[in-house]
Every structure is written in structure tokens, then in C-alpha cells.
Tab-separated table of C-alpha atoms and ligand atoms in Angstrom:
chain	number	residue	atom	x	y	z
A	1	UNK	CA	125.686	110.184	104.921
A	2	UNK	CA	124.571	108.494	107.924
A	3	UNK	CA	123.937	111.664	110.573
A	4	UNK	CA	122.531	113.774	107.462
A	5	UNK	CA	119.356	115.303	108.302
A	6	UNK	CA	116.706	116.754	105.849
A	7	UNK	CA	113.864	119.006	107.061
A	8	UNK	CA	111.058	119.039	105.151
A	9	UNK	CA	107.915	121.209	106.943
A	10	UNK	CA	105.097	123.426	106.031
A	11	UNK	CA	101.128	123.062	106.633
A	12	UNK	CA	98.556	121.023	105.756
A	13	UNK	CA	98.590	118.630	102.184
A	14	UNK	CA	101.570	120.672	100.873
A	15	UNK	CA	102.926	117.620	99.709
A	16	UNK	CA	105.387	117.008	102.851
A	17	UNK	CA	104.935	113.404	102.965
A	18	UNK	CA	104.765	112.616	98.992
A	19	UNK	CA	108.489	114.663	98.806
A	20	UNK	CA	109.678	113.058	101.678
A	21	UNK	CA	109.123	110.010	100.507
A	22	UNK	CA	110.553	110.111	97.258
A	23	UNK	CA	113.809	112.101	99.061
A	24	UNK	CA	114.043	109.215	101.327
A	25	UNK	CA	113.801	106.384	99.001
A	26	UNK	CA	116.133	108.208	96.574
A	27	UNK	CA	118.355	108.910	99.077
A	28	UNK	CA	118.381	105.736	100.904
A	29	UNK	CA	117.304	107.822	104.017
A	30	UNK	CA	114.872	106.683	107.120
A	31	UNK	CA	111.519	108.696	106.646
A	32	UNK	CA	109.791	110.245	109.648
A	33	UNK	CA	106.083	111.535	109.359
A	34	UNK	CA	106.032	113.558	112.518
A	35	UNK	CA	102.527	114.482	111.618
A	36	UNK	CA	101.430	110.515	112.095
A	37	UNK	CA	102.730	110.568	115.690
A	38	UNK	CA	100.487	113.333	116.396
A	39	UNK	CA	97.735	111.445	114.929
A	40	UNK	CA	98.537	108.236	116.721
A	41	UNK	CA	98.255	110.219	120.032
A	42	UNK	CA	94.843	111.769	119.130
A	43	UNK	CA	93.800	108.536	117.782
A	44	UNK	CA	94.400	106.656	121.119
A	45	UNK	CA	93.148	109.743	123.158
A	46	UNK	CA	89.727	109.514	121.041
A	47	UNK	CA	89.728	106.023	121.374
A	48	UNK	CA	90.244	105.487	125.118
A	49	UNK	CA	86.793	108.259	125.505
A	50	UNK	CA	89.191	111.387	126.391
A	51	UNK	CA	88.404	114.808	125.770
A	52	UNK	CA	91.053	115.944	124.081
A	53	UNK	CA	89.821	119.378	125.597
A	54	UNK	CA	91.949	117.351	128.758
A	55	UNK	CA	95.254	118.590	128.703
A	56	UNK	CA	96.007	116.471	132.081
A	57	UNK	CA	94.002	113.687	131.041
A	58	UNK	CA	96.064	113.355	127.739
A	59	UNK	CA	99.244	114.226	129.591
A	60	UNK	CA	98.812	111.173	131.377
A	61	UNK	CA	97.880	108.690	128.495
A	62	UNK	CA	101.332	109.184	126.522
A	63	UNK	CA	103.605	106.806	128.750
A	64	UNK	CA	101.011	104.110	127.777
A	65	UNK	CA	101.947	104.518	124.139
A	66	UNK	CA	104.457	103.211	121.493
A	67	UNK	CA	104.455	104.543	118.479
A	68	UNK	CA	106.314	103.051	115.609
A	69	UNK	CA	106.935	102.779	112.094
A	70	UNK	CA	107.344	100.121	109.551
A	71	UNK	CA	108.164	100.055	105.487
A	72	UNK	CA	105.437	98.736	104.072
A	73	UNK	CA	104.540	97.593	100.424
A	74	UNK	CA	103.333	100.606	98.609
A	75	UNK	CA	103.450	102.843	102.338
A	76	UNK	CA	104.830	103.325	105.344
A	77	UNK	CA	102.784	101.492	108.351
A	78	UNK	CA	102.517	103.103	111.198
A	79	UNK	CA	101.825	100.865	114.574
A	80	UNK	CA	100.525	102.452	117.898
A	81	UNK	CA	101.051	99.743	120.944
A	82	UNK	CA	101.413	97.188	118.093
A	83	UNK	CA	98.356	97.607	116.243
A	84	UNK	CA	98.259	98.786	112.510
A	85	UNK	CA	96.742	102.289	112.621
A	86	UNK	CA	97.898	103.324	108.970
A	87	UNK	CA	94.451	104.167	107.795
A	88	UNK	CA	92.574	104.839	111.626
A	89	UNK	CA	95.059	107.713	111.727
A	90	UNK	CA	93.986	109.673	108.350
A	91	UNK	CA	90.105	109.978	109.261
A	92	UNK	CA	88.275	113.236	109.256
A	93	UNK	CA	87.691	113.134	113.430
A	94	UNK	CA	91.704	112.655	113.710
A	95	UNK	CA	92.423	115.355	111.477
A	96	UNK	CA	89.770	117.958	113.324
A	97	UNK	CA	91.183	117.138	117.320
A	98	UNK	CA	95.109	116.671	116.324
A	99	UNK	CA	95.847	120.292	116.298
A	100	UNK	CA	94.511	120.415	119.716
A	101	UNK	CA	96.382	117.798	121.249
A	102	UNK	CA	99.461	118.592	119.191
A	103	UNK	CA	99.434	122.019	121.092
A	104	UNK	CA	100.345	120.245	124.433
A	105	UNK	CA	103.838	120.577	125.757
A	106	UNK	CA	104.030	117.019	127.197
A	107	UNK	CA	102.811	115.811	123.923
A	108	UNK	CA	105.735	117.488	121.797
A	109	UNK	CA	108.364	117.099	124.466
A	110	UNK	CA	107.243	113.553	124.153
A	111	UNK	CA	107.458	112.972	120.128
A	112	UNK	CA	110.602	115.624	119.773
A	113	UNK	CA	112.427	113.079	122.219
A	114	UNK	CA	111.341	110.301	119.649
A	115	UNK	CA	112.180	111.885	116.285
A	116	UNK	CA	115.350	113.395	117.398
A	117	UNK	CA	116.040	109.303	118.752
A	118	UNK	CA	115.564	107.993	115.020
A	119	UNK	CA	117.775	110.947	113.562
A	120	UNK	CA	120.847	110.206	115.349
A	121	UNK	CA	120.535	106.525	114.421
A	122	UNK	CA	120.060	107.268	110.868
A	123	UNK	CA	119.949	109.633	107.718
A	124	UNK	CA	116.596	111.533	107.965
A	125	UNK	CA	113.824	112.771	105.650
A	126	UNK	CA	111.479	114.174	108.568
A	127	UNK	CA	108.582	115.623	107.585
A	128	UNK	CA	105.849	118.851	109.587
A	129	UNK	CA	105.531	122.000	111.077
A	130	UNK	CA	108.601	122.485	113.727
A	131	UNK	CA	111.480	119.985	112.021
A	132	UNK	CA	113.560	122.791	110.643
A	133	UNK	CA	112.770	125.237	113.763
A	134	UNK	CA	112.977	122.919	117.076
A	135	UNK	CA	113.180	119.147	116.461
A	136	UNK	CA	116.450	119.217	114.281
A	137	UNK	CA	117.306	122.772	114.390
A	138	UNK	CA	121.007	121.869	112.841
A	139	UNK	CA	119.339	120.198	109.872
A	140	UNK	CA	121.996	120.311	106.550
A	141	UNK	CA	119.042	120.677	104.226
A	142	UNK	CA	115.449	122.776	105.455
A	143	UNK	CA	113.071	122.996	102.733
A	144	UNK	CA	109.501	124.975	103.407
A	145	UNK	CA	106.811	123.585	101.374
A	146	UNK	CA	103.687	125.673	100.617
A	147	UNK	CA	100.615	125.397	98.388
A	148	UNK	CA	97.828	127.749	98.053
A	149	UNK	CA	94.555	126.071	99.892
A	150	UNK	CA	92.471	125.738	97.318
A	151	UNK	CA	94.743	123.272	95.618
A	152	UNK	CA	95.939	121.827	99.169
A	153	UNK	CA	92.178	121.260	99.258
A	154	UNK	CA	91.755	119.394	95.835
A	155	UNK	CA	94.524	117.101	96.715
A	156	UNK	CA	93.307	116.060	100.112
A	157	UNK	CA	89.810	115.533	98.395
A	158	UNK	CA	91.715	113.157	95.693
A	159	UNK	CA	93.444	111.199	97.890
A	160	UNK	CA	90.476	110.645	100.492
A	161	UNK	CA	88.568	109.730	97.120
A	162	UNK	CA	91.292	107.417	95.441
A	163	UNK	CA	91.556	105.833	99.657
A	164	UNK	CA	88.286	105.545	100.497
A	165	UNK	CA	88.451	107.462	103.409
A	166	UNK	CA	86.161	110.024	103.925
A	167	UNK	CA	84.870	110.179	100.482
A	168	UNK	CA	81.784	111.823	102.040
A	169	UNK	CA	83.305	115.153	103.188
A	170	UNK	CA	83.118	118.019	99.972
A	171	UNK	CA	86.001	120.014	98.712
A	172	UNK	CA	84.382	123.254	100.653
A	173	UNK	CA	84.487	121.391	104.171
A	174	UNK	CA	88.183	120.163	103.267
A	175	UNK	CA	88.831	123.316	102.675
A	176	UNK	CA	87.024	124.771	105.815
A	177	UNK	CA	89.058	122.376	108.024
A	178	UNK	CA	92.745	122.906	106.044
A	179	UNK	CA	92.323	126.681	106.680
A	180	UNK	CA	91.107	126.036	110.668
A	181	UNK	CA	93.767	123.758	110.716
A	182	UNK	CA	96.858	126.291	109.444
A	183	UNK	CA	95.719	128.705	112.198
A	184	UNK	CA	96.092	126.446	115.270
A	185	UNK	CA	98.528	125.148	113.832
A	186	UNK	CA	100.794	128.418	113.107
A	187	UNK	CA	99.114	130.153	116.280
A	188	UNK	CA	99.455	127.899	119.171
A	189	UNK	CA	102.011	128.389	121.616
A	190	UNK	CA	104.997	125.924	121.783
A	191	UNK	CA	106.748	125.472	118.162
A	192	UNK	CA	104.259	126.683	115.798
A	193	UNK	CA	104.091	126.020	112.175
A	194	UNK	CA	106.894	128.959	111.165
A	195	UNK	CA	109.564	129.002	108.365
A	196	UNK	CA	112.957	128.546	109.682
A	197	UNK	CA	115.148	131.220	108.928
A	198	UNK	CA	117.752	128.976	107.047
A	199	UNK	CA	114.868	127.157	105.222
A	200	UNK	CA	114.462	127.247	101.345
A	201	UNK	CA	110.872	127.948	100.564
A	202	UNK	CA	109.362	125.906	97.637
A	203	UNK	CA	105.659	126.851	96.481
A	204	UNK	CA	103.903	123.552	94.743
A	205	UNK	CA	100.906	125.167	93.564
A	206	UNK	CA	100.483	124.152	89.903
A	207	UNK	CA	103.888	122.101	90.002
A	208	UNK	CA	103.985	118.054	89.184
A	209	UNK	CA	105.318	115.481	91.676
A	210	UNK	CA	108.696	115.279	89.488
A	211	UNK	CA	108.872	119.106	89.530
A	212	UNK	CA	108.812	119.402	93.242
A	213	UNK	CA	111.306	116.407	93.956
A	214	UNK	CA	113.051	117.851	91.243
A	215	UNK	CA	113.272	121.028	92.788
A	216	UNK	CA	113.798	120.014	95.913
A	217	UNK	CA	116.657	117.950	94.808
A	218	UNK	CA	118.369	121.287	93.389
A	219	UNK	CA	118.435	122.474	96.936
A	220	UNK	CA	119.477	119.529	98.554
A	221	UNK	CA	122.302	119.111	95.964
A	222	UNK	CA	122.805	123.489	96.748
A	223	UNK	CA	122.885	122.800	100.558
A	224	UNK	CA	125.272	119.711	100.714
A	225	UNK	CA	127.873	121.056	98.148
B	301	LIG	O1	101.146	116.479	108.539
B	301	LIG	P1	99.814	116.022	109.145
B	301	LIG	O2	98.625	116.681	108.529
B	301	LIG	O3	99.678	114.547	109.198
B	301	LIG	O4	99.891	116.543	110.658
B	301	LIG	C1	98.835	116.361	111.560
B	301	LIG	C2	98.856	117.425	112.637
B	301	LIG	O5	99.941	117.202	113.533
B	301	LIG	C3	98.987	118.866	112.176
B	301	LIG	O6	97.737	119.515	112.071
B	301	LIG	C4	99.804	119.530	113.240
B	301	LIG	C5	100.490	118.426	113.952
B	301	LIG	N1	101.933	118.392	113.740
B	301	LIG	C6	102.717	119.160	114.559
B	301	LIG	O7	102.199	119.888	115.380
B	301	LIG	N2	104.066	119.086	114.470
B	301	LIG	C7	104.643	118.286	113.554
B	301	LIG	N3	105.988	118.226	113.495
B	301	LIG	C8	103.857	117.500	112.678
B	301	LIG	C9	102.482	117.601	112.771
């Protein structure tokens, strides 16, 4: 089981992360949120007063940073240069500037060359828009989640209230900045959010936790048989 990859992608608050977790902890698998490496770049380029408008200005920030992960209690914790940056990375001003930066190619030649490091190590629940297409193209199991937005929207707004993170921001702006964020996010150049053509897609709208893990333990089970 140990080289046993499972790709898990699709856009924003499908449920990637919730699956993947379950998957992983089921499974006894390593899980990789590819989308909190993105983050963790943005965070540190809004943090050190870059534009993130700067291609060559960002370009030059990523040798400075080390992004890892650690299980936590109830979550994963994500660390960038050894700081906890589990919550700093899930704000509304991360969320709007990530697409941008994650549309760099130094930035994704960067975190492909770190994701596809932890799946060779280990068994792999990776979660986020280009697992199944370019970071682990070989993948035994690719699964495609999809919700419709308006219920992508009223789970972000849960979670963000049930957090306390951004409990400010309405279910119209969530929605405002999901939808922005599909389109850079399926439009920009290098690996864009895109089905694989071996992936299984799975649409969550109006499905439970159970019935998604559920499902997506049907094609896991499908795919490794
Ligand atoms: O899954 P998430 O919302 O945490 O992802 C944050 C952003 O990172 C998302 O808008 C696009 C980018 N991303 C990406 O480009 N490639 C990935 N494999 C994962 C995320």
C-alpha cells in the first residue's frame, strides 16, 4: 500500500479536504492539502509587503520558504518557516490573492517538486486542482469532486462561522469570490483546474459527509480491484 496514490481535485469548498481526510485516516494514508501550500506562499508574499501582482518579486521569495505539515489534534497544522499558520492561511485576503500567485510557474514547479517528494515516501490522499492531471498523473485512484456554488457557498459560510474566521463576509460575497475564484483558477495558464480524463467525477450537492466518503470509497474499492 505504501506507493498508492489517491487524487482527489476539483474547485473551491467541494469538500476536497473533508474526503481526503476521512480517506486518509481510513486508509492509514499521509494527507496532502496542496491548496495550503499555495496559501502559505501567498500568506508569506502578503506578509513580507509584496505585490503579488510581482511575478519576479514572488519568484524570488520561494527559496526562503519551508512549508510543512503536522497531524494535529482535531486538524492538520500546517507550519511555514516554523511558525503555525493553520488559521493565518484560511483568511478572506489569502483566499482573494492565492489564485494569482498560484498561476506562477516557479510557484507550481516549486510545490509539484514538494508533493510529488511526500508521495513517493508514502501512501497519498492529495487533495486540488492539478493532482490527477500533472502532480501525480499515474495516480491508482482520481476522483473529481464538484458541488454546485450556491451550496459550495453555504458551506464555506458555515465553516468561517463555526471558525471564527471571517464571520463578517455574507453568503453573496462568498459566493462572489468562489465563482471569481473557479475562473482563474480553471483559466490560467500552467495546470488549470481540469478533470483528468481517467478521473471519476462525484457531484456532492445535496449528499452527507458519509455519502460522499461512502461513495468515494466505492470507487476507490472499483479502481484498486
Ligand atoms: O483548495 P484551496 O481552496 O485551499 O486552494 C487554494 C488555492 O490554491 C486555489 O484557489 C487554487 C490553488 N491551488 C492550485 O492552484 N493547485 C492546487 N493543486 C491546489 C490549490
Amino acid at each position: 500500500m505504501k506507493s498508492i496514490q489517491i487524487a482527489i481535485d476539483g474547485p473551491a469548498s467541494a469538500g476536497k479536504s473533508t474526503i481526503a481526510k476521512i480517506l486518509a485516516n481510513d486508509l492509514s494514508f499521509v494527507y496532502v492539502d496542496t491548496g495550503a501550500m499555495y496559501r502559505c506562499v501567498t500568506l508569506a508574499v502578503l506578509e513580507a509587503g509584496i505585490d503579488p501582482a510581482d511575478e519576479q518579486a514572488v519568484t524570488k521569495l520561494l527559496p526562503e520558504l519551508k512549508i510543512t505539515f503536522k497531524p494535529g489534534a482535531s486538524e492538520q497544522q500546517v507550519f511555514l518557516n516554523d511558525n503555525d499558520v493553520t488559521e493565518a492561511i484560511r483568511t478572506d485576503r489569502v483566499a482573494k490573492n492565492v489564485s494569482q500567485v498560484a498561476a506562477y510557474a516557479q510557484v507550481r514547479e516549486a510545490m509539484t517538486q514538494l508533493q510529488r517528494q511526500i508521495a513517493k515516501d508514502n501512501g497519498v490522499v492529495m487533495d486540488g486542482r492539478d493532482i490527477g492531471t500533472t502532480v501525480l498523473p499515474d495516480a491508482a485512484v482520481k476522483i473529481f469532486l464538484i458541488a454546485s456554488v450556491q451550496e459550495r457557498a453555504e458551506r464555506r459560510y458555515r465553516e468561517n462561522q463555526a471558525k471564527g474566521i471571517d464571520t463578517q463576509t455574507s453568503l453573496a460575497d462568498l459566493k462572489k469570490a468562489i465563482e471569481e475564484r473557479d475562473y482563474l483558477d480553471s483559466h490560467r495558464e500552467i495546470s488549470p483546474l481540469k478533470k483528468a480524463s481517467d478521473a471519476v467525477e462525484l457531484d456532492t450537492t445535496g449528499l452527507s459527509i458519509e455519502q460522499v466518503v461512502d461513495k468515494a470509497k466505492e470507487i476507490i474499492a472499483q479502481k484498486l480491484n
